[in-house]
Amino acid sequence: MKIFKKACGVGMFIRKRLLLLYFAVAALLVALMMVAGNPVFSKDRELRLQFADNFISYAVDDENGAVFNLFAVQDVRNRNVPLEDLITLVQFANPNIEVVDFKVDTGMVHKGYKLVNLRLTARVLTDELERDNKLKIWFGNEKTATYRFGELVVQNGTGFQDGHFVPTGSYTAAYPSAGLDVRIKNISGQEATGLKIEDLSGEITHLFEGDVKIGPGKVEHFEIEGYGETEYDFATITPILSYQLGGQEYSSYMPGVLYGAMLTDKEKIEKILE
């Protein structure tokens, strides 16, 4: 009887070990299946994102931040990965530009590439002019990748003059290419001279021919086609109006304008792939 009990004990011990081994192998197989099924966890985990040459030059006057569009394409020729479900965190390389929220929008697939619009809500944490050209993205497994997205130039809007000019009438906010069509009214009570329109970085500048003046209470219609020497795929700009009042220099910014965002998804993809 003792021998029988001892044999039963040995058999039960072996069965337990086999059962543990079975569960271990099963867990390993499940893990391998997860790795194979998710490109973020596989050897070829690098998501093939190619950002457009995006240019953002913006005066951010809201404590909650401003919304910017960064266009890109995702190579889906081998696998169409749902990018919206994989990105968990986005940050700029510059710590003084904070991403407070983001959303991933995707569009059509053309020539094996899917259009991606990464909508970022960002704010500026200093009163200085801040720049960046790199974006760090966290994926579902907490691994990261850094991408060049173009150029971002932002500044806190508190340093600009308010109360001298206001847009009046219709204000065109979206253009197929660089330009500006705006009417502004001088409400300062003084004549404005030495007018110039540029962006925060100074890369886009339009000097008016002759000595343009705007008298008190007067409205000036600016129709500008193609200003600046640098071309970008897509741009978001707050035009900066520089002027003189009573011999003093001032700058104020107008509402933001978009360039290239009106293109179709197909046109956007082809522009990025050029």
PDB file of C-alpha atoms in Angstrom:
ATOM      1  CA  MET A   1       0.000   0.000   0.000  1.00  0.00           C
ATOM      2  CA  LYS A   2       2.814   2.407   0.795  1.00  0.00           C
ATOM      3  CA  ILE A   3       4.444   1.629  -2.537  1.00  0.00           C
ATOM      4  CA  PHE A   4       1.159   2.353  -4.335  1.00  0.00           C
ATOM      5  CA  LYS A   5       0.750   5.690  -2.569  1.00  0.00           C
ATOM      6  CA  LYS A   6       4.317   6.633  -3.385  1.00  0.00           C
ATOM      7  CA  ALA A   7       3.767   5.799  -7.066  1.00  0.00           C
ATOM      8  CA  CYS A   8       0.589   7.870  -7.118  1.00  0.00           C
ATOM      9  CA  GLY A   9       2.460  10.800  -5.571  1.00  0.00           C
ATOM     10  CA  VAL A  10       5.180  10.607  -8.203  1.00  0.00           C
ATOM     11  CA  GLY A  11       2.583  10.415 -10.986  1.00  0.00           C
ATOM     12  CA  MET A  12       0.727  13.456  -9.663  1.00  0.00           C
ATOM     13  CA  PHE A  13       4.010  15.392  -9.414  1.00  0.00           C
ATOM     14  CA  ILE A  14       4.839  14.558 -13.033  1.00  0.00           C
ATOM     15  CA  ARG A  15       1.346  15.551 -14.190  1.00  0.00           C
ATOM     16  CA  LYS A  16       1.668  18.916 -12.410  1.00  0.00           C
ATOM     17  CA  ARG A  17       5.027  19.561 -14.026  1.00  0.00           C
ATOM     18  CA  LEU A  18       3.633  18.640 -17.451  1.00  0.00           C
ATOM     19  CA  LEU A  19       0.642  20.919 -16.856  1.00  0.00           C
ATOM     20  CA  LEU A  20       2.889  23.838 -15.931  1.00  0.00           C
ATOM     21  CA  LEU A  21       5.020  23.165 -19.002  1.00  0.00           C
ATOM     22  CA  TYR A  22       1.894  23.106 -21.163  1.00  0.00           C
ATOM     23  CA  PHE A  23       0.722  26.507 -19.869  1.00  0.00           C
ATOM     24  CA  ALA A  24       4.198  27.966 -20.340  1.00  0.00           C
ATOM     25  CA  VAL A  25       4.334  26.779 -23.960  1.00  0.00           C
ATOM     26  CA  ALA A  26       0.809  28.077 -24.603  1.00  0.00           C
ATOM     27  CA  ALA A  27       1.689  31.496 -23.176  1.00  0.00           C
ATOM     28  CA  LEU A  28       4.782  31.608 -25.359  1.00  0.00           C
ATOM     29  CA  LEU A  29       2.748  30.773 -28.463  1.00  0.00           C
ATOM     30  CA  VAL A  30       0.220  33.511 -27.659  1.00  0.00           C
ATOM     31  CA  ALA A  31       3.056  36.025 -27.221  1.00  0.00           C
ATOM     32  CA  LEU A  32       4.601  34.999 -30.531  1.00  0.00           C
ATOM     33  CA  MET A  33       1.233  35.370 -32.249  1.00  0.00           C
ATOM     34  CA  MET A  34       0.883  38.882 -30.803  1.00  0.00           C
ATOM     35  CA  VAL A  35       4.332  39.811 -32.056  1.00  0.00           C
ATOM     36  CA  ALA A  36       3.603  38.464 -35.519  1.00  0.00           C
ATOM     37  CA  GLY A  37       0.233  40.196 -35.688  1.00  0.00           C
ATOM     38  CA  ASN A  38       1.354  43.643 -34.578  1.00  0.00           C
ATOM     39  CA  PRO A  39       4.065  45.414 -36.618  1.00  0.00           C
ATOM     40  CA  VAL A  40       4.936  47.593 -33.634  1.00  0.00           C
ATOM     41  CA  PHE A  41       6.086  44.474 -31.762  1.00  0.00           C
ATOM     42  CA  SER A  42       7.704  42.723 -34.695  1.00  0.00           C
ATOM     43  CA  LYS A  43      11.172  42.980 -36.214  1.00  0.00           C
ATOM     44  CA  ASP A  44       9.711  45.236 -38.867  1.00  0.00           C
ATOM     45  CA  ARG A  45       8.067  47.338 -36.169  1.00  0.00           C
ATOM     46  CA  GLU A  46       9.026  50.693 -37.681  1.00  0.00           C
ATOM     47  CA  LEU A  47       5.885  52.320 -39.008  1.00  0.00           C
ATOM     48  CA  ARG A  48       6.759  53.865 -42.322  1.00  0.00           C
ATOM     49  CA  LEU A  49       5.576  57.432 -41.867  1.00  0.00           C
ATOM     50  CA  GLN A  50       6.741  60.149 -44.230  1.00  0.00           C
ATOM     51  CA  PHE A  51       5.838  63.668 -43.189  1.00  0.00           C
ATOM     52  CA  ALA A  52       5.201  66.468 -45.637  1.00  0.00           C
ATOM     53  CA  ASP A  53       7.263  69.641 -45.626  1.00  0.00           C
ATOM     54  CA  ASN A  54       4.908  71.322 -43.147  1.00  0.00           C
ATOM     55  CA  PHE A  55       5.499  74.936 -42.137  1.00  0.00           C
ATOM     56  CA  ILE A  56       3.773  76.457 -39.108  1.00  0.00           C
ATOM     57  CA  SER A  57       4.438  80.034 -38.022  1.00  0.00           C
ATOM     58  CA  TYR A  58       1.878  80.993 -35.424  1.00  0.00           C
ATOM     59  CA  ALA A  59       1.193  83.427 -32.606  1.00  0.00           C
ATOM     60  CA  VAL A  60      -0.596  81.370 -29.958  1.00  0.00           C
ATOM     61  CA  ASP A  61      -2.840  83.657 -27.929  1.00  0.00           C
ATOM     62  CA  ASP A  62      -4.896  81.051 -26.110  1.00  0.00           C
ATOM     63  CA  GLU A  63      -3.769  79.436 -22.848  1.00  0.00           C
ATOM     64  CA  ASN A  64      -5.424  76.245 -24.068  1.00  0.00           C
ATOM     65  CA  GLY A  65      -3.222  76.262 -27.185  1.00  0.00           C
ATOM     66  CA  ALA A  66      -3.813  76.295 -30.920  1.00  0.00           C
ATOM     67  CA  VAL A  67      -4.603  73.396 -33.264  1.00  0.00           C
ATOM     68  CA  PHE A  68      -2.061  72.561 -35.975  1.00  0.00           C
ATOM     69  CA  ASN A  69      -2.272  70.077 -38.856  1.00  0.00           C
ATOM     70  CA  LEU A  70       0.808  67.990 -39.669  1.00  0.00           C
ATOM     71  CA  PHE A  71       0.237  66.051 -42.878  1.00  0.00           C
ATOM     72  CA  ALA A  72       2.025  62.783 -43.618  1.00  0.00           C
ATOM     73  CA  VAL A  73       1.615  59.537 -45.533  1.00  0.00           C
ATOM     74  CA  GLN A  74       1.803  55.998 -44.181  1.00  0.00           C
ATOM     75  CA  ASP A  75       3.247  53.256 -46.358  1.00  0.00           C
ATOM     76  CA  VAL A  76       0.570  50.529 -46.324  1.00  0.00           C
ATOM     77  CA  ARG A  77       1.814  48.471 -49.279  1.00  0.00           C
ATOM     78  CA  ASN A  78       2.735  45.535 -47.022  1.00  0.00           C
ATOM     79  CA  ARG A  79       0.248  46.008 -44.194  1.00  0.00           C
ATOM     80  CA  ASN A  80      -2.489  48.548 -43.517  1.00  0.00           C
ATOM     81  CA  VAL A  81      -1.969  49.181 -39.808  1.00  0.00           C
ATOM     82  CA  PRO A  82      -4.672  51.232 -37.995  1.00  0.00           C
ATOM     83  CA  LEU A  83      -2.429  54.100 -36.962  1.00  0.00           C
ATOM     84  CA  GLU A  84      -5.191  55.705 -34.904  1.00  0.00           C
ATOM     85  CA  ASP A  85      -5.062  52.796 -32.445  1.00  0.00           C
ATOM     86  CA  LEU A  86      -1.268  52.621 -32.117  1.00  0.00           C
ATOM     87  CA  ILE A  87      -0.153  56.169 -31.297  1.00  0.00           C
ATOM     88  CA  THR A  88      -0.417  56.796 -27.562  1.00  0.00           C
ATOM     89  CA  LEU A  89       1.634  59.966 -27.031  1.00  0.00           C
ATOM     90  CA  VAL A  90       3.113  62.775 -29.127  1.00  0.00           C
ATOM     91  CA  GLN A  91       5.676  65.379 -28.069  1.00  0.00           C
ATOM     92  CA  PHE A  92       7.844  67.988 -29.728  1.00  0.00           C
ATOM     93  CA  ALA A  93      11.589  67.797 -29.166  1.00  0.00           C
ATOM     94  CA  ASN A  94      11.488  71.361 -27.806  1.00  0.00           C
ATOM     95  CA  PRO A  95      10.229  71.111 -24.187  1.00  0.00           C
ATOM     96  CA  ASN A  96       8.929  74.690 -24.325  1.00  0.00           C
ATOM     97  CA  ILE A  97       6.268  73.652 -26.850  1.00  0.00           C
ATOM     98  CA  GLU A  98       3.737  71.442 -25.100  1.00  0.00           C
ATOM     99  CA  VAL A  99       1.309  69.117 -26.869  1.00  0.00           C
ATOM    100  CA  VAL A 100      -1.832  69.176 -24.735  1.00  0.00           C
ATOM    101  CA  ASP A 101      -3.943  67.001 -27.038  1.00  0.00           C
ATOM    102  CA  PHE A 102      -3.741  65.162 -30.345  1.00  0.00           C
ATOM    103  CA  LYS A 103      -5.911  63.301 -32.807  1.00  0.00           C
ATOM    104  CA  VAL A 104      -4.975  61.039 -35.702  1.00  0.00           C
ATOM    105  CA  ASP A 105      -7.137  61.419 -38.807  1.00  0.00           C
ATOM    106  CA  THR A 106      -6.568  59.192 -41.834  1.00  0.00           C
ATOM    107  CA  GLY A 107      -7.793  59.550 -45.397  1.00  0.00           C
ATOM    108  CA  MET A 108      -7.746  57.653 -48.653  1.00  0.00           C
ATOM    109  CA  VAL A 109      -5.087  55.208 -49.854  1.00  0.00           C
ATOM    110  CA  HIS A 110      -3.383  56.153 -53.120  1.00  0.00           C
ATOM    111  CA  LYS A 111      -0.453  54.327 -54.734  1.00  0.00           C
ATOM    112  CA  GLY A 112      -0.005  52.259 -51.576  1.00  0.00           C
ATOM    113  CA  TYR A 113       0.128  55.284 -49.255  1.00  0.00           C
ATOM    114  CA  LYS A 114      -2.515  56.403 -46.783  1.00  0.00           C
ATOM    115  CA  LEU A 115      -2.988  60.099 -46.013  1.00  0.00           C
ATOM    116  CA  VAL A 116      -2.468  60.965 -42.346  1.00  0.00           C
ATOM    117  CA  ASN A 117      -3.362  64.231 -40.619  1.00  0.00           C
ATOM    118  CA  LEU A 118      -1.903  64.503 -37.138  1.00  0.00           C
ATOM    119  CA  ARG A 119      -3.922  67.245 -35.438  1.00  0.00           C
ATOM    120  CA  LEU A 120      -1.975  68.648 -32.503  1.00  0.00           C
ATOM    121  CA  THR A 121      -3.161  71.122 -29.907  1.00  0.00           C
ATOM    122  CA  ALA A 122      -0.036  72.890 -28.652  1.00  0.00           C
ATOM    123  CA  ARG A 123       0.806  75.815 -26.418  1.00  0.00           C
ATOM    124  CA  VAL A 124       3.960  77.851 -25.803  1.00  0.00           C
ATOM    125  CA  LEU A 125       5.397  77.757 -22.276  1.00  0.00           C
ATOM    126  CA  THR A 126       7.659  80.828 -22.598  1.00  0.00           C
ATOM    127  CA  ASP A 127       7.439  84.371 -23.942  1.00  0.00           C
ATOM    128  CA  GLU A 128      10.274  83.711 -26.390  1.00  0.00           C
ATOM    129  CA  LEU A 129      10.194  82.664 -30.047  1.00  0.00           C
ATOM    130  CA  GLU A 130      10.289  78.855 -29.991  1.00  0.00           C
ATOM    131  CA  ARG A 131      11.265  76.581 -32.894  1.00  0.00           C
ATOM    132  CA  ASP A 132      11.212  72.859 -33.626  1.00  0.00           C
ATOM    133  CA  ASN A 133      11.395  70.428 -36.538  1.00  0.00           C
ATOM    134  CA  LYS A 134      11.204  67.032 -34.813  1.00  0.00           C
ATOM    135  CA  LEU A 135       8.283  65.080 -33.428  1.00  0.00           C
ATOM    136  CA  LYS A 136       8.583  62.159 -31.018  1.00  0.00           C
ATOM    137  CA  ILE A 137       5.823  59.553 -31.198  1.00  0.00           C
ATOM    138  CA  TRP A 138       5.083  56.815 -28.644  1.00  0.00           C
ATOM    139  CA  PHE A 139       3.394  53.629 -29.834  1.00  0.00           C
ATOM    140  CA  GLY A 140       1.356  50.995 -28.012  1.00  0.00           C
ATOM    141  CA  ASN A 141       4.392  49.130 -26.675  1.00  0.00           C
ATOM    142  CA  GLU A 142       5.922  52.373 -25.314  1.00  0.00           C
ATOM    143  CA  LYS A 143       8.616  52.297 -27.981  1.00  0.00           C
ATOM    144  CA  THR A 144       9.249  55.569 -29.760  1.00  0.00           C
ATOM    145  CA  ALA A 145      10.245  56.963 -33.128  1.00  0.00           C
ATOM    146  CA  THR A 146      11.352  60.492 -34.020  1.00  0.00           C
ATOM    147  CA  TYR A 147      10.302  62.130 -37.291  1.00  0.00           C
ATOM    148  CA  ARG A 148      11.157  65.372 -39.049  1.00  0.00           C
ATOM    149  CA  PHE A 149       7.886  67.081 -39.929  1.00  0.00           C
ATOM    150  CA  GLY A 150       9.004  70.379 -41.489  1.00  0.00           C
ATOM    151  CA  GLU A 151       9.331  73.521 -39.374  1.00  0.00           C
ATOM    152  CA  LEU A 152       7.399  74.972 -36.451  1.00  0.00           C
ATOM    153  CA  VAL A 153       7.853  78.559 -35.243  1.00  0.00           C
ATOM    154  CA  VAL A 154       5.556  79.697 -32.428  1.00  0.00           C
ATOM    155  CA  GLN A 155       5.354  82.499 -29.917  1.00  0.00           C
ATOM    156  CA  ASN A 156       3.101  83.532 -27.089  1.00  0.00           C
ATOM    157  CA  GLY A 157       0.656  86.116 -28.427  1.00  0.00           C
ATOM    158  CA  THR A 158       0.941  88.402 -25.391  1.00  0.00           C
ATOM    159  CA  GLY A 159       3.912  90.278 -26.878  1.00  0.00           C
ATOM    160  CA  PHE A 160       1.919  91.745 -29.770  1.00  0.00           C
ATOM    161  CA  GLN A 161      -0.078  94.946 -29.985  1.00  0.00           C
ATOM    162  CA  ASP A 162      -3.845  94.694 -29.911  1.00  0.00           C
ATOM    163  CA  GLY A 163      -6.379  97.421 -30.601  1.00  0.00           C
ATOM    164  CA  HIS A 164      -4.874  99.292 -33.561  1.00  0.00           C
ATOM    165  CA  PHE A 165      -6.269  97.241 -36.457  1.00  0.00           C
ATOM    166  CA  VAL A 166      -9.172  94.845 -36.948  1.00  0.00           C
ATOM    167  CA  PRO A 167     -10.064  92.671 -39.966  1.00  0.00           C
ATOM    168  CA  THR A 168     -13.287  93.835 -41.570  1.00  0.00           C
ATOM    169  CA  GLY A 169     -15.588  92.268 -44.135  1.00  0.00           C
ATOM    170  CA  SER A 170     -14.873  88.762 -45.357  1.00  0.00           C
ATOM    171  CA  TYR A 171     -11.619  87.131 -44.280  1.00  0.00           C
ATOM    172  CA  THR A 172     -10.186  84.393 -46.469  1.00  0.00           C
ATOM    173  CA  ALA A 173      -8.640  81.782 -44.199  1.00  0.00           C
ATOM    174  CA  ALA A 174      -7.701  79.016 -46.678  1.00  0.00           C
ATOM    175  CA  TYR A 175      -5.731  79.320 -49.917  1.00  0.00           C
ATOM    176  CA  PRO A 176      -4.513  76.827 -52.517  1.00  0.00           C
ATOM    177  CA  SER A 177      -1.107  78.562 -52.523  1.00  0.00           C
ATOM    178  CA  ALA A 178       0.690  81.412 -50.776  1.00  0.00           C
ATOM    179  CA  GLY A 179      -1.214  84.673 -50.763  1.00  0.00           C
ATOM    180  CA  LEU A 180      -3.366  86.946 -48.675  1.00  0.00           C
ATOM    181  CA  ASP A 181      -6.697  88.672 -49.290  1.00  0.00           C
ATOM    182  CA  VAL A 182      -7.766  90.776 -46.324  1.00  0.00           C
ATOM    183  CA  ARG A 183      -9.302  94.121 -45.436  1.00  0.00           C
ATOM    184  CA  ILE A 184      -8.107  95.765 -42.243  1.00  0.00           C
ATOM    185  CA  LYS A 185      -9.445  98.856 -40.526  1.00  0.00           C
ATOM    186  CA  ASN A 186      -7.303 101.368 -38.647  1.00  0.00           C
ATOM    187  CA  ILE A 187      -9.034 101.993 -35.299  1.00  0.00           C
ATOM    188  CA  SER A 188      -6.024 103.552 -33.574  1.00  0.00           C
ATOM    189  CA  GLY A 189      -6.980 107.182 -34.183  1.00  0.00           C
ATOM    190  CA  GLN A 190      -3.591 107.854 -35.836  1.00  0.00           C
ATOM    191  CA  GLU A 191      -2.199 107.439 -39.343  1.00  0.00           C
ATOM    192  CA  ALA A 192      -0.267 104.193 -39.819  1.00  0.00           C
ATOM    193  CA  THR A 193       2.845 104.178 -42.029  1.00  0.00           C
ATOM    194  CA  GLY A 194       5.717 101.845 -42.918  1.00  0.00           C
ATOM    195  CA  LEU A 195       3.483  98.807 -43.355  1.00  0.00           C
ATOM    196  CA  LYS A 196       4.990  95.350 -43.829  1.00  0.00           C
ATOM    197  CA  ILE A 197       3.519  91.842 -43.648  1.00  0.00           C
ATOM    198  CA  GLU A 198       5.645  88.887 -42.586  1.00  0.00           C
ATOM    199  CA  ASP A 199       5.536  85.738 -40.511  1.00  0.00           C
ATOM    200  CA  LEU A 200       7.085  85.132 -37.090  1.00  0.00           C
ATOM    201  CA  SER A 201      10.283  83.681 -38.518  1.00  0.00           C
ATOM    202  CA  GLY A 202      10.807  86.443 -41.079  1.00  0.00           C
ATOM    203  CA  GLU A 203      11.113  83.834 -43.840  1.00  0.00           C
ATOM    204  CA  ILE A 204       7.919  85.082 -45.467  1.00  0.00           C
ATOM    205  CA  THR A 205       7.966  88.840 -46.010  1.00  0.00           C
ATOM    206  CA  HIS A 206       5.959  91.179 -48.205  1.00  0.00           C
ATOM    207  CA  LEU A 207       7.115  94.776 -48.624  1.00  0.00           C
ATOM    208  CA  PHE A 208       4.599  97.153 -50.157  1.00  0.00           C
ATOM    209  CA  GLU A 209       5.633  99.286 -53.092  1.00  0.00           C
ATOM    210  CA  GLY A 210       5.654 102.965 -52.251  1.00  0.00           C
ATOM    211  CA  ASP A 211       4.737 104.475 -48.910  1.00  0.00           C
ATOM    212  CA  VAL A 212       1.468 102.780 -47.959  1.00  0.00           C
ATOM    213  CA  LYS A 213      -0.471 104.710 -45.340  1.00  0.00           C
ATOM    214  CA  ILE A 214      -3.748 103.994 -43.567  1.00  0.00           C
ATOM    215  CA  GLY A 215      -5.504 106.977 -42.035  1.00  0.00           C
ATOM    216  CA  PRO A 216      -7.576 106.771 -38.857  1.00  0.00           C
ATOM    217  CA  GLY A 217     -10.848 104.954 -39.453  1.00  0.00           C
ATOM    218  CA  LYS A 218      -9.781 103.962 -42.972  1.00  0.00           C
ATOM    219  CA  VAL A 219      -9.898 100.462 -44.455  1.00  0.00           C
ATOM    220  CA  GLU A 220      -7.068  99.022 -46.561  1.00  0.00           C
ATOM    221  CA  HIS A 221      -7.580  96.034 -48.857  1.00  0.00           C
ATOM    222  CA  PHE A 222      -4.490  93.832 -49.188  1.00  0.00           C
ATOM    223  CA  GLU A 223      -4.444  91.435 -52.144  1.00  0.00           C
ATOM    224  CA  ILE A 224      -1.133  89.609 -52.192  1.00  0.00           C
ATOM    225  CA  GLU A 225      -0.357  86.721 -54.531  1.00  0.00           C
ATOM    226  CA  GLY A 226       2.629  84.594 -53.615  1.00  0.00           C
ATOM    227  CA  TYR A 227       4.863  86.137 -50.999  1.00  0.00           C
ATOM    228  CA  GLY A 228       8.087  84.760 -49.632  1.00  0.00           C
ATOM    229  CA  GLU A 229      10.822  82.849 -51.454  1.00  0.00           C
ATOM    230  CA  THR A 230      10.526  79.513 -49.633  1.00  0.00           C
ATOM    231  CA  GLU A 231       7.876  77.037 -50.755  1.00  0.00           C
ATOM    232  CA  TYR A 232       6.325  74.442 -48.461  1.00  0.00           C
ATOM    233  CA  ASP A 233       3.904  71.583 -49.052  1.00  0.00           C
ATOM    234  CA  PHE A 234       1.470  72.907 -46.442  1.00  0.00           C
ATOM    235  CA  ALA A 235       1.579  75.997 -44.253  1.00  0.00           C
ATOM    236  CA  THR A 236      -0.306  77.505 -41.314  1.00  0.00           C
ATOM    237  CA  ILE A 237       0.554  81.138 -40.634  1.00  0.00           C
ATOM    238  CA  THR A 238      -0.630  84.078 -38.598  1.00  0.00           C
ATOM    239  CA  PRO A 239       0.337  87.050 -40.813  1.00  0.00           C
ATOM    240  CA  ILE A 240       2.202  89.656 -38.764  1.00  0.00           C
ATOM    241  CA  LEU A 241       1.479  93.299 -39.632  1.00  0.00           C
ATOM    242  CA  SER A 242       4.342  95.667 -38.763  1.00  0.00           C
ATOM    243  CA  TYR A 243       3.713  99.421 -38.859  1.00  0.00           C
ATOM    244  CA  GLN A 244       4.460 102.792 -37.290  1.00  0.00           C
ATOM    245  CA  LEU A 245       2.140 105.029 -35.290  1.00  0.00           C
ATOM    246  CA  GLY A 246       3.416 108.393 -34.157  1.00  0.00           C
ATOM    247  CA  GLY A 247       7.001 107.340 -34.818  1.00  0.00           C
ATOM    248  CA  GLN A 248       6.687 104.150 -32.726  1.00  0.00           C
ATOM    249  CA  GLU A 249       7.114 100.626 -34.129  1.00  0.00           C
ATOM    250  CA  TYR A 250       4.317  98.103 -33.542  1.00  0.00           C
ATOM    251  CA  SER A 251       3.386  94.578 -34.605  1.00  0.00           C
ATOM    252  CA  SER A 252       0.042  92.844 -34.487  1.00  0.00           C
ATOM    253  CA  TYR A 253      -1.065  89.492 -35.856  1.00  0.00           C
ATOM    254  CA  MET A 254      -4.050  88.583 -37.977  1.00  0.00           C
ATOM    255  CA  PRO A 255      -6.178  85.429 -37.778  1.00  0.00           C
ATOM    256  CA  GLY A 256      -4.450  82.280 -38.994  1.00  0.00           C
ATOM    257  CA  VAL A 257      -4.479  81.257 -42.648  1.00  0.00           C
ATOM    258  CA  LEU A 258      -3.928  77.847 -44.246  1.00  0.00           C
ATOM    259  CA  TYR A 259      -2.116  77.028 -47.473  1.00  0.00           C
ATOM    260  CA  GLY A 260      -2.586  73.720 -49.296  1.00  0.00           C
ATOM    261  CA  ALA A 261      -5.196  72.267 -46.944  1.00  0.00           C
ATOM    262  CA  MET A 262      -7.907  72.644 -49.608  1.00  0.00           C
ATOM    263  CA  LEU A 263      -6.273  70.054 -51.876  1.00  0.00           C
ATOM    264  CA  THR A 264      -7.974  66.673 -52.273  1.00  0.00           C
ATOM    265  CA  ASP A 265      -6.576  63.659 -50.427  1.00  0.00           C
ATOM    266  CA  LYS A 266      -5.105  62.355 -53.666  1.00  0.00           C
ATOM    267  CA  GLU A 267      -3.411  65.683 -54.397  1.00  0.00           C
ATOM    268  CA  LYS A 268      -2.036  65.860 -50.857  1.00  0.00           C
ATOM    269  CA  ILE A 269      -0.533  62.358 -51.130  1.00  0.00           C
ATOM    270  CA  GLU A 270       1.075  63.126 -54.477  1.00  0.00           C
ATOM    271  CA  LYS A 271       2.508  66.406 -53.154  1.00  0.00           C
ATOM    272  CA  ILE A 272       4.069  64.629 -50.146  1.00  0.00           C
ATOM    273  CA  LEU A 273       5.564  61.900 -52.338  1.00  0.00           C
ATOM    274  CA  GLU A 274       7.093  64.352 -54.837  1.00  0.00           C
TER     275      GLU A 274
END
